[in-house]
Amino acid sequence: MPCCTYAQEPCKSGPSCANDNIAAMHEPNGTADAGSEAEQAKKVSAIPDAPAEETGTISGTITDSNGDIIPGAAVQLNSANRADHQSKTSNDSAFFQFNGLRPGVEYHVTVSAPGFENWTSQPITVNAGQFFDLTGIQIKLAGAVSSVTVYATTEQIAVQQVHIEEQQRVLGFIPNFYVVYDSKDAVPMTTKLKFQMAARVSIDPITIGAAAFYAGIEQAGDTPNYQQGAKGYGERFGAAYTDGLTDILFGGAILPTLLHQDPRYFYQGTGTIKSRMMHALANPFICRGDNGKSQINFSSMGGDLISSSISNAYYPDSNRGANFVLTQFALSTAERELSSLAQEFIIKKLTPSANRKH
């Protein structure tokens, strides 16, 4: 039968052909094997490379407890595998960034800087392709005290509180000094402060202007029984201003000092409307003593009564008498009731400094 070799030689037959085929089968790297290996190499080279594993990033900015940046801080990235450890130094903007982080690995970031305590983050695990912004890195001064206790005398605290109250003005210009909005922490006024506040109110330009305005209204109403004209207006202005002066002097300074009572209104601000109304309406009759306890408000009522009595010395004869004194006292009490209600529900909203602090 015919026979052909792998080299595609002319066909042979017979014993010589058989011997040639047997020899070819025993060759270790025949021509057919070489072709097969080349084909497989082409197939292997055609297989695409596996995609590289996507990594994560951790970055952050280092500040101190005041929010100021800390450039040049040493930043260490650690994990259970030492091969993952990295070190950085925060740049001029106190920023750092660690790249090439393996997903699913638990990392810790430690920050250190001369003169500061070390800071270590909570465990951080990033996902593939995640950019993790590590916030809240605030390092504290080494050995720094986190809180300071300030000791001050009651008098020093009272001075500061009165100073704050003397900045209180309705709509930014009308004096609103005799109100305590921080009632819980208020301390009693000293004698000096009681007279200081009375004097401050008495000489305030708005107080003087209010007396002049009120005198104009009385002039138009021909009351009290002064004459008309410039002289009559001057007398009405003098009477109106003196009424306020004696009232604030006796009711806001002299009697509160002698009776150890506080002449200010203590804003409640919380509770039901009814409880706040009752608190305000009681103010002309109930006050806070310098001992912090509620007392009958002899200072306010006594101040109104003394002021009304003194007015008998300069009002026209036709207006003087017990009836005039009692009428003036009743009017002053009613004015205090309305003023207290306004303080509790309206005036605080119109006092810019009170709204900034409370």
C-alpha positions as semicolon CSV with decimal commas, in nm:
position;residue;x (nm);y (nm);z (nm)
1;M;0,000;0,000;0,000
2;P;0,129;0,350;-0,059
3;C;0,305;0,538;0,215
4;C;0,397;0,911;0,277
5;T;0,624;1,074;0,531
6;Y;0,551;1,393;0,737
7;A;0,801;1,571;0,512
8;Q;0,571;1,512;0,220
9;E;0,834;1,311;0,030
10;P;0,727;1,098;-0,271
11;C;0,527;0,796;-0,158
12;K;0,702;0,469;-0,108
13;S;0,573;0,118;-0,077
14;G;0,686;-0,203;0,060
15;P;0,927;-0,271;0,351
16;S;1,128;0,043;0,305
17;C;0,816;0,254;0,347
18;A;0,723;0,076;0,668
19;N;1,071;0,125;0,807
20;D;1,066;0,494;0,729
21;N;0,730;0,544;0,903
22;I;0,848;0,359;1,213
23;A;1,159;0,579;1,229
24;A;0,952;0,898;1,202
25;M;0,721;0,788;1,486
26;H;1,019;0,749;1,718
27;E;1,163;1,098;1,652
28;P;1,122;1,313;1,971
29;N;1,036;1,647;1,804
30;G;0,880;1,570;1,478
31;T;0,763;1,828;1,235
32;A;0,397;1,769;1,331
33;D;0,472;1,835;1,707
34;A;0,650;2,161;1,626
35;G;0,350;2,291;1,435
36;S;0,113;2,201;1,720
37;E;0,321;2,385;1,982
38;A;0,338;2,700;1,770
39;E;-0,038;2,695;1,730
40;Q;-0,092;2,665;2,106
41;A;0,153;2,950;2,170
42;K;-0,053;3,170;1,941
43;K;-0,368;3,082;2,137
44;V;-0,207;3,157;2,473
45;S;-0,075;3,492;2,355
46;A;-0,424;3,581;2,234
47;I;-0,573;3,549;2,589
48;P;-0,604;3,905;2,743
49;D;-0,424;3,987;3,069
50;A;-0,640;3,989;3,388
51;P;-0,734;4,349;3,490
52;A;-0,528;4,502;3,774
53;E;-0,705;4,515;4,114
54;E;-0,861;4,861;4,174
55;T;-0,731;5,027;4,492
56;G;-0,853;5,297;4,733
57;T;-0,724;5,626;4,872
58;I;-0,725;5,789;5,218
59;S;-0,662;6,162;5,253
60;G;-0,711;6,434;5,514
61;T;-0,609;6,772;5,655
62;I;-0,446;6,815;5,997
63;T;-0,550;7,097;6,234
64;D;-0,510;7,182;6,600
65;S;-0,794;7,221;6,851
66;N;-0,844;7,581;6,736
67;G;-0,885;7,480;6,373
68;D;-0,542;7,609;6,263
69;I;-0,359;7,390;6,009
70;I;-0,045;7,194;6,108
71;P;0,198;7,158;5,814
72;G;0,492;6,919;5,846
73;A;0,313;6,666;6,069
74;A;0,419;6,302;6,041
75;V;0,139;6,074;5,920
76;Q;0,161;5,695;5,946
77;L;-0,068;5,442;5,775
78;N;-0,072;5,100;5,943
79;S;-0,253;4,769;5,910
80;A;-0,204;4,413;6,031
81;N;0,018;4,350;5,728
82;R;0,350;4,535;5,750
83;A;0,363;4,547;5,370
84;D;0,073;4,796;5,378
85;H;0,256;5,049;5,598
86;Q;0,312;5,396;5,450
87;S;0,450;5,725;5,581
88;K;0,375;6,081;5,470
89;T;0,439;6,437;5,585
90;S;0,156;6,689;5,566
91;N;0,225;6,957;5,305
92;D;0,210;7,334;5,342
93;S;-0,168;7,312;5,348
94;A;-0,151;7,036;5,614
95;F;-0,287;6,789;5,356
96;F;-0,180;6,426;5,309
97;Q;-0,289;6,138;5,088
98;F;-0,223;5,762;5,083
99;N;-0,278;5,587;4,748
100;G;-0,285;5,227;4,634
101;L;-0,471;5,088;4,935
102;R;-0,605;4,735;4,915
103;P;-0,983;4,709;4,947
104;G;-1,121;4,535;5,253
105;V;-0,808;4,591;5,464
106;E;-0,849;4,761;5,803
107;Y;-0,620;5,065;5,826
108;H;-0,533;5,312;6,104
109;V;-0,394;5,661;6,052
110;T;-0,165;5,806;6,321
111;V;-0,061;6,172;6,327
112;S;0,225;6,317;6,531
113;A;0,388;6,659;6,548
114;P;0,638;6,823;6,785
115;G;0,466;6,974;7,087
116;F;0,138;6,793;7,020
117;E;-0,020;6,474;7,146
118;N;-0,041;6,184;6,899
119;W;-0,373;6,133;6,723
120;T;-0,498;5,794;6,594
121;S;-0,805;5,737;6,381
122;Q;-1,073;5,475;6,419
123;P;-1,036;5,170;6,190
124;I;-1,083;5,260;5,823
125;T;-1,173;5,017;5,544
126;V;-1,183;5,141;5,185
127;N;-1,364;4,992;4,889
128;A;-1,220;4,948;4,542
129;G;-1,187;5,288;4,377
130;Q;-1,299;5,476;4,691
131;F;-1,148;5,812;4,788
132;F;-1,195;5,831;5,166
133;D;-1,172;6,180;5,317
134;L;-1,066;6,142;5,682
135;T;-1,223;6,436;5,870
136;G;-1,196;6,556;6,229
137;I;-0,816;6,533;6,260
138;Q;-0,749;6,775;6,548
139;I;-0,434;6,729;6,751
140;K;-0,403;6,881;7,099
141;L;-0,108;7,059;7,253
142;A;0,096;6,824;7,467
143;G;0,005;6,867;7,831
144;A;-0,265;7,125;7,747
145;V;-0,561;7,161;7,981
146;S;-0,889;7,108;7,795
147;S;-1,097;7,324;8,030
148;V;-1,035;7,624;8,249
149;T;-1,219;7,704;8,569
150;V;-1,244;8,076;8,632
151;Y;-1,310;8,201;8,983
152;A;-1,473;8,540;9,035
153;T;-1,642;8,713;9,324
154;T;-2,015;8,775;9,323
155;E;-1,944;9,146;9,288
156;Q;-1,731;9,091;8,978
157;I;-2,003;8,878;8,820
158;A;-2,265;9,143;8,907
159;V;-2,056;9,414;8,741
160;Q;-2,035;9,211;8,420
161;Q;-2,406;9,132;8,421
162;V;-2,502;9,497;8,473
163;H;-2,263;9,596;8,195
164;I;-2,449;9,359;7,963
165;E;-2,787;9,495;8,075
166;E;-2,673;9,850;8,007
167;Q;-2,624;9,753;7,641
168;Q;-2,987;9,645;7,607
169;R;-3,191;9,889;7,398
170;V;-3,527;9,833;7,234
171;L;-3,495;9,878;6,856
172;G;-3,131;9,955;6,928
173;F;-3,185;10,296;7,095
174;I;-3,451;10,290;7,374
175;P;-3,300;10,199;7,717
176;N;-3,406;9,857;7,843
177;F;-3,164;9,825;8,135
178;Y;-3,389;9,700;8,415
179;V;-3,449;9,353;8,268
180;V;-3,258;9,031;8,335
181;Y;-3,296;8,781;8,050
182;D;-3,061;8,524;8,203
183;S;-3,261;8,495;8,526
184;K;-3,118;8,163;8,635
185;D;-2,758;8,283;8,665
186;A;-2,826;8,639;8,785
187;V;-2,652;8,756;9,102
188;P;-2,768;9,045;9,325
189;M;-2,665;9,400;9,246
190;T;-2,437;9,586;9,482
191;T;-2,539;9,924;9,625
192;K;-2,303;10,096;9,384
193;L;-2,455;9,918;9,086
194;K;-2,809;10,005;9,192
195;F;-2,726;10,377;9,203
196;Q;-2,514;10,351;8,888
197;M;-2,798;10,203;8,686
198;A;-3,050;10,458;8,821
199;A;-2,817;10,742;8,720
200;R;-2,751;10,586;8,380
201;V;-3,123;10,571;8,300
202;S;-3,189;10,921;8,435
203;I;-2,933;11,098;8,217
204;D;-2,989;10,893;7,903
205;P;-3,083;11,120;7,611
206;I;-3,384;10,902;7,531
207;T;-3,515;10,947;7,888
208;I;-3,482;11,324;7,858
209;G;-3,640;11,317;7,513
210;A;-3,932;11,110;7,641
211;A;-3,997;11,365;7,916
212;A;-3,997;11,644;7,657
213;F;-4,239;11,449;7,436
214;Y;-4,472;11,375;7,728
215;A;-4,465;11,744;7,829
216;G;-4,583;11,832;7,478
217;I;-4,876;11,595;7,509
218;E;-4,969;11,747;7,846
219;Q;-4,932;12,097;7,701
220;A;-5,177;12,004;7,425
221;G;-5,417;11,860;7,684
222;D;-5,370;12,160;7,916
223;T;-5,282;11,935;8,208
224;P;-5,170;11,966;8,480
225;N;-5,289;12,317;8,549
226;Y;-4,979;12,505;8,442
227;Q;-5,017;12,804;8,212
228;Q;-4,976;12,773;7,837
229;G;-4,682;12,903;7,639
230;A;-4,312;12,840;7,673
231;K;-4,313;12,885;8,049
232;G;-4,597;12,637;8,090
233;Y;-4,418;12,386;7,864
234;G;-4,097;12,428;8,065
235;E;-4,286;12,363;8,389
236;R;-4,453;12,055;8,243
237;F;-4,120;11,927;8,113
238;G;-3,958;11,983;8,454
239;A;-4,245;11,807;8,632
240;A;-4,240;11,509;8,392
241;Y;-3,863;11,465;8,417
242;T;-3,861;11,504;8,797
243;D;-4,142;11,248;8,832
244;G;-3,928;10,993;8,650
245;L;-3,613;11,092;8,835
246;T;-3,760;11,056;9,185
247;D;-3,935;10,733;9,089
248;I;-3,618;10,569;8,956
249;L;-3,404;10,706;9,238
250;F;-3,626;10,583;9,521
251;G;-3,774;10,276;9,353
252;G;-3,457;10,168;9,174
253;A;-3,175;10,260;9,413
254;I;-3,251;10,397;9,761
255;L;-3,526;10,158;9,875
256;P;-3,374;9,850;9,703
257;T;-3,050;9,924;9,889
258;L;-3,218;9,972;10,228
259;L;-3,452;9,673;10,185
260;H;-3,199;9,448;10,007
261;Q;-3,425;9,397;9,707
262;D;-3,353;9,373;9,336
263;P;-3,525;9,644;9,126
264;R;-3,499;9,454;8,797
265;Y;-3,761;9,252;8,610
266;F;-3,660;8,885;8,579
267;Y;-3,774;8,751;8,243
268;Q;-3,939;8,408;8,263
269;G;-3,961;8,325;7,893
270;T;-4,079;7,963;7,940
271;G;-4,389;7,787;8,059
272;T;-4,751;7,840;7,966
273;I;-4,886;8,175;7,855
274;K;-5,092;8,188;8,173
275;S;-4,791;8,130;8,400
276;R;-4,592;8,397;8,217
277;M;-4,881;8,644;8,243
278;M;-4,914;8,580;8,615
279;H;-4,539;8,626;8,657
280;A;-4,549;8,960;8,473
281;L;-4,860;9,092;8,651
282;A;-4,711;9,008;8,990
283;N;-4,396;9,209;8,924
284;P;-4,515;9,541;9,078
285;F;-4,602;9,355;9,398
286;I;-4,348;9,068;9,417
287;C;-3,974;9,106;9,364
288;R;-3,658;8,903;9,410
289;G;-3,463;8,979;9,724
290;D;-3,086;9,004;9,729
291;N;-3,100;8,664;9,903
292;G;-3,260;8,516;9,591
293;K;-3,603;8,463;9,747
294;S;-3,934;8,622;9,650
295;Q;-4,041;8,917;9,863
296;I;-4,316;9,179;9,872
297;N;-4,201;9,455;9,639
298;F;-4,189;9,739;9,891
299;S;-3,920;9,906;9,680
300;S;-4,137;9,949;9,372
301;M;-4,458;10,038;9,552
302;G;-4,274;10,262;9,796
303;G;-4,087;10,435;9,515
304;D;-4,411;10,512;9,331
305;L;-4,576;10,641;9,647
306;I;-4,279;10,860;9,749
307;S;-4,245;11,001;9,397
308;S;-4,616;11,087;9,386
309;S;-4,590;11,254;9,726
310;I;-4,287;11,463;9,625
311;S;-4,471;11,583;9,316
312;N;-4,704;11,776;9,551
313;A;-4,416;12,017;9,604
314;Y;-4,397;12,136;9,241
315;Y;-4,737;12,069;9,082
316;P;-4,991;12,354;9,074
317;D;-5,191;12,402;9,393
318;S;-5,507;12,300;9,214
319;N;-5,361;11,958;9,138
320;R;-5,219;11,877;9,478
321;G;-5,367;11,666;9,754
322;A;-5,412;11,306;9,866
323;N;-5,635;11,227;9,571
324;F;-5,359;11,335;9,331
325;V;-5,100;11,124;9,514
326;L;-5,319;10,812;9,508
327;T;-5,411;10,867;9,143
328;Q;-5,044;10,901;9,045
329;F;-4,961;10,589;9,245
330;A;-5,236;10,389;9,073
331;L;-5,125;10,510;8,730
332;S;-4,762;10,416;8,804
333;T;-4,869;10,069;8,915
334;A;-5,078;10,020;8,602
335;E;-4,785;10,133;8,386
336;R;-4,563;9,873;8,557
337;E;-4,818;9,600;8,489
338;L;-4,832;9,685;8,119
339;S;-4,455;9,725;8,101
340;S;-4,399;9,384;8,260
341;L;-4,640;9,216;8,016
342;A;-4,461;9,383;7,727
343;Q;-4,125;9,269;7,865
344;E;-4,241;8,909;7,893
345;F;-4,400;8,877;7,549
346;I;-4,279;9,152;7,316
347;I;-3,980;9,364;7,410
348;K;-3,715;9,090;7,411
349;K;-3,784;9,031;7,042
350;L;-3,718;9,399;6,977
351;T;-3,393;9,412;7,176
352;P;-3,107;9,312;6,942
353;S;-2,841;9,252;7,209
354;A;-3,075;9,025;7,410
355;N;-3,144;8,812;7,104
356;R;-2,772;8,773;7,027
357;K;-2,690;8,646;7,376
358;H;-2,991;8,427;7,448
